[in-house]
Coordinates of C-alpha atoms in Angstrom, one line a residue:
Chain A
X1 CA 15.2 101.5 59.9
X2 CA 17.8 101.6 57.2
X3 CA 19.5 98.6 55.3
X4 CA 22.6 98.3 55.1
X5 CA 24.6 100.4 53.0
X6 CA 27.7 99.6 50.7
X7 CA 29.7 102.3 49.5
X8 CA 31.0 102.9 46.4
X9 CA 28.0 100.5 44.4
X10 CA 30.7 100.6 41.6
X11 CA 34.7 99.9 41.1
X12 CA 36.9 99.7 38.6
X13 CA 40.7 99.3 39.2
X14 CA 44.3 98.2 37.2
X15 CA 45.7 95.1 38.4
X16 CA 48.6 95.9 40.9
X17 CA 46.3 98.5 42.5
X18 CA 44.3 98.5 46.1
X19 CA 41.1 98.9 47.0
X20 CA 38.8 99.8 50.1
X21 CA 35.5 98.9 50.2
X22 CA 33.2 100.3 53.1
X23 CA 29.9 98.8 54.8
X24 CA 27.9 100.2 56.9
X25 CA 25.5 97.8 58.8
X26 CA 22.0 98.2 60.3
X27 CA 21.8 100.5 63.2
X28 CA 22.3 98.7 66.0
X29 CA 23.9 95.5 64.7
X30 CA 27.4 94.8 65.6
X31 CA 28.0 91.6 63.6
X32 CA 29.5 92.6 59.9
X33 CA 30.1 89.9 57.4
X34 CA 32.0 89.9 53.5
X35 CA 31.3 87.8 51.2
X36 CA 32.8 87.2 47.4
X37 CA 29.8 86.4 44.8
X38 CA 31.6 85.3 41.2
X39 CA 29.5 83.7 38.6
X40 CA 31.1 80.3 38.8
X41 CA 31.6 80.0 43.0
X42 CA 28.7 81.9 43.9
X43 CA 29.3 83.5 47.2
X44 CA 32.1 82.9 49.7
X45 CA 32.6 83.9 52.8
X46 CA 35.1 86.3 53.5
X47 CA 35.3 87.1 56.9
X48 CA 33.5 88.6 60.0
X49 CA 33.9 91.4 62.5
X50 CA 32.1 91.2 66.3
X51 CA 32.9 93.7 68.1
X52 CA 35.9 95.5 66.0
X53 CA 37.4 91.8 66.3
X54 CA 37.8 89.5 63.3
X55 CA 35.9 86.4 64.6
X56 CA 36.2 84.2 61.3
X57 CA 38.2 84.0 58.1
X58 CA 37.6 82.1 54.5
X59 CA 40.1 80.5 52.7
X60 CA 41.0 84.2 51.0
X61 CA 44.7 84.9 50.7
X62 CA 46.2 87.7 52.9
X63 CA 45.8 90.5 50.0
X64 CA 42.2 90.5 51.6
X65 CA 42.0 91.8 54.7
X66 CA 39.2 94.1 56.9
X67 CA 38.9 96.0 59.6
X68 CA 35.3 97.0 62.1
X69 CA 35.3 100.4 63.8
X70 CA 34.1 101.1 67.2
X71 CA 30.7 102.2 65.2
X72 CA 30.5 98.5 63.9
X73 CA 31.2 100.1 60.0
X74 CA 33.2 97.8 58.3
X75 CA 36.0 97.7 55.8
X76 CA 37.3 95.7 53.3
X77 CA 40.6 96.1 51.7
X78 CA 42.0 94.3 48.6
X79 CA 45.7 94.8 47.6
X80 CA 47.8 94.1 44.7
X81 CA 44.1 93.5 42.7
X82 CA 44.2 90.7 40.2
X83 CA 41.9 89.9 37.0
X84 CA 40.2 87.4 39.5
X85 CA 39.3 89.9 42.1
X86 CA 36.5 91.2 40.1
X87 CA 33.3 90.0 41.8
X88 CA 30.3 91.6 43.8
X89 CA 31.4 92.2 47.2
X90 CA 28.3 92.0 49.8
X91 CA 28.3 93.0 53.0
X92 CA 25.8 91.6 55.7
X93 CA 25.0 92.7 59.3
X94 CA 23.4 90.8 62.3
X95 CA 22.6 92.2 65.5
X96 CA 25.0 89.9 67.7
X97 CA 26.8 86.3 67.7
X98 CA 25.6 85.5 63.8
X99 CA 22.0 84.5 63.3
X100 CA 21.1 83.7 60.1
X101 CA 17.7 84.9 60.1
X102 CA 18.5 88.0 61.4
X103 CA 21.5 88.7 58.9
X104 CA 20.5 91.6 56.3
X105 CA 23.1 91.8 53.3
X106 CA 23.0 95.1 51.6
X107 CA 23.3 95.6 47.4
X108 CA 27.2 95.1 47.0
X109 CA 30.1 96.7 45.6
X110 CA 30.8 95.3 42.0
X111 CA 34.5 95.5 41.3
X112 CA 35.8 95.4 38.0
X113 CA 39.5 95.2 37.9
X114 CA 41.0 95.5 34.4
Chain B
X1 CA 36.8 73.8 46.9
X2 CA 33.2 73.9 46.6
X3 CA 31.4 72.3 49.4
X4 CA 27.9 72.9 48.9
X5 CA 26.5 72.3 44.6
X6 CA 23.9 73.6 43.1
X7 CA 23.8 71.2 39.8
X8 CA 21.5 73.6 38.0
X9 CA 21.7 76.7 37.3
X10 CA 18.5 77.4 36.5
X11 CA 14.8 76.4 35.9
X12 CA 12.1 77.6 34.3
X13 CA 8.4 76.8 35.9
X14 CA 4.7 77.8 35.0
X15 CA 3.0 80.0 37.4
X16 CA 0.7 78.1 39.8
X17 CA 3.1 74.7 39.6
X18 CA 5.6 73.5 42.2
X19 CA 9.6 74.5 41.4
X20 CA 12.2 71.9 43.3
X21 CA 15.5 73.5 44.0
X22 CA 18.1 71.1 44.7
X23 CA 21.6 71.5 46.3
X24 CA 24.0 68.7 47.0
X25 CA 26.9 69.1 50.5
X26 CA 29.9 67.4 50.5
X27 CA 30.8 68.2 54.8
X28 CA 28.6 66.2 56.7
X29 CA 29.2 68.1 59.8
X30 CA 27.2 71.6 58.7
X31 CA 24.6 72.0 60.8
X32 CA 22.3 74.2 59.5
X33 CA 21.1 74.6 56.1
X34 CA 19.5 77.4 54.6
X35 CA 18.4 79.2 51.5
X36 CA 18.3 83.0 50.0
X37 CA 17.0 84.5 47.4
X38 CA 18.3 87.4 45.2
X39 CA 17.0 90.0 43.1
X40 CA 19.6 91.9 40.2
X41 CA 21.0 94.6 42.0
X42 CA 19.9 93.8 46.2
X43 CA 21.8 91.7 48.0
X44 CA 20.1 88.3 49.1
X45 CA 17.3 87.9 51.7
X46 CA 16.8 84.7 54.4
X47 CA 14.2 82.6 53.0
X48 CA 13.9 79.8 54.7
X49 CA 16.6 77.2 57.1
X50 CA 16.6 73.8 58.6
X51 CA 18.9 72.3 61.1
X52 CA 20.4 69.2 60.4
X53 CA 19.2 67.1 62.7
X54 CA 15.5 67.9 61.1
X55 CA 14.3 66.2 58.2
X56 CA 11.7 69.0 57.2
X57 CA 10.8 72.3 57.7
X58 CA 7.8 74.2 56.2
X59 CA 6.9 78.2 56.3
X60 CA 4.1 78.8 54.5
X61 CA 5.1 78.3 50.1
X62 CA 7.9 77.4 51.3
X63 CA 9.5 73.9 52.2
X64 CA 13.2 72.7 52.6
X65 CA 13.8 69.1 52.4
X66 CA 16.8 67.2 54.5
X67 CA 18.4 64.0 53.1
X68 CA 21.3 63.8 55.5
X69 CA 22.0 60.1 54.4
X70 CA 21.9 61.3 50.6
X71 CA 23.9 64.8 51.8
X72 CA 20.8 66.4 49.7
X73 CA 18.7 68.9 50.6
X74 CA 15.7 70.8 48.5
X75 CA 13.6 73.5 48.2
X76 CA 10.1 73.1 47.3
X77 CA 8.1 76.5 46.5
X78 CA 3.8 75.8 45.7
X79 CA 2.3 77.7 43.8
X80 CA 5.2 79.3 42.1
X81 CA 4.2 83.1 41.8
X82 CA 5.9 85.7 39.3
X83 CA 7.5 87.2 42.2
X84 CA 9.4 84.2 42.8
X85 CA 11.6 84.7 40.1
X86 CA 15.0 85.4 41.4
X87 CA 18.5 83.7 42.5
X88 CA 18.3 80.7 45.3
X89 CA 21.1 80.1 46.9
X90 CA 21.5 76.8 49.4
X91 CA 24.3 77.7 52.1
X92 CA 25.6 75.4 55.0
X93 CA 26.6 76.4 58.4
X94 CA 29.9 75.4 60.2
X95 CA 31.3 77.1 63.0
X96 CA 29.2 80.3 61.8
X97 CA 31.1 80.1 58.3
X98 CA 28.6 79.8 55.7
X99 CA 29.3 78.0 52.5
X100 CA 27.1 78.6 49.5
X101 CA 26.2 77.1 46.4
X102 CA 26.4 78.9 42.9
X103 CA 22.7 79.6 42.7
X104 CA 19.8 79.0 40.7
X105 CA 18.0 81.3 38.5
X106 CA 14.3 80.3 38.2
X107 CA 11.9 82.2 35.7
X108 CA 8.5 81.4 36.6
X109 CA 6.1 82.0 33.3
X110 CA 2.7 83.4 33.5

């Protein structure tokens, strides 16, 4: 079975500009999570899609937002990037209603915005 | 606002010995803890969880401590192998957010 997948492994961006991030969970799963991983705060949670419904949000402002398709793929969108921004986005998937020992992150998208 | 602390950010251990990972909570209503464990360039793996109203919970190497009183919980891994040499992250359940901790690095010398 394959992981999940992130897509593109590798960003860099301007401040001022967007970005879309794309996930693609396990076959199957229907549960997508984000998460933020800086050095200093170590992952946060972003939010999650059940269902092409967002189900929970972080304490992100609303220059982060996401989006689930109908296939479960997920995306992330930044906007108006910031020096701050740049992080490892990861991506997890669970089959259903969120269970943690069934939640598969894939490698992350590292943004770099300069 | 950082809810769940790792104080350390990383240890270094001899193979064969026990490494204790610590990680503090501030939110006493989480209820479940858990840890992960990351290799450079993957994204990190379930190791091992507790619920909080447990005290312990043991799978095989691997055992995760409770303090609820103390809002303290650890990670014991015996032996410590090479492979063990990663990222742990604690993380804390509410309302199917998860809140984790900055990590720890542990190196674990042959």
């Amino acid at each position: 079975k394959a992981g999940v997948t992130q897509t593109p492994r590798y960003l860099i961006k301007t401040r001022g500009q967007q970005v879309t991030l794309s996930c693609s969970p396990i076959s199957g799963h229907r549960s997508v999570s984000w998460y933020q991983q800086t050095p200093g705060q170590g992952l946060q949670f972003l939010f999650e899609y059940f269902s092409e419904t967002q189900r929970n949000k972080g304490n992100f402002p609303g220059r982060f937002s996401g989006r689930q398709f109908s296939n479960s793929r997920s995306e992330m969108n930044v906007s108006t990037l910031e020096l701050g921004d740049s992080a490892l986005y990861l991506c997890a998937s669970s089959p259903g209603q969120l269970t943690y020992n069934e939640q598969f992150f894939g490698p992350g998208t590292r943004l770099t915005v300069l | 606002d950082q809810q769940v602390k790792q104080n350390s950010p990383s240890l270094s251990v001899q193979e064969g010995r026990i490494s204790i990972l610590n990680c503090d909570y501030t939110n006493s209503m989480f209820d479940y803890f858990l840890w992960y464990k990351k290799y450079p360039a993957e994204g990190p793996t379930f190791l091992i969880s507790i619920s909080s109203i447990k005290d312990k919970n043991e799978d095989g190497r691997f055992t995760v401590f409770l303090n609820k009183s103390a809002k303290h919980l650890s990670l014991h891994i015996v032996p410590s192998q090479p492979g063990d040499s990663a990222v742990y992250f604690c993380a804390a359940t509410l309302d199917y957010k998860l809140s984790f901790g900055a990590g720890t690095t542990v190196t674990v010398r042959a």
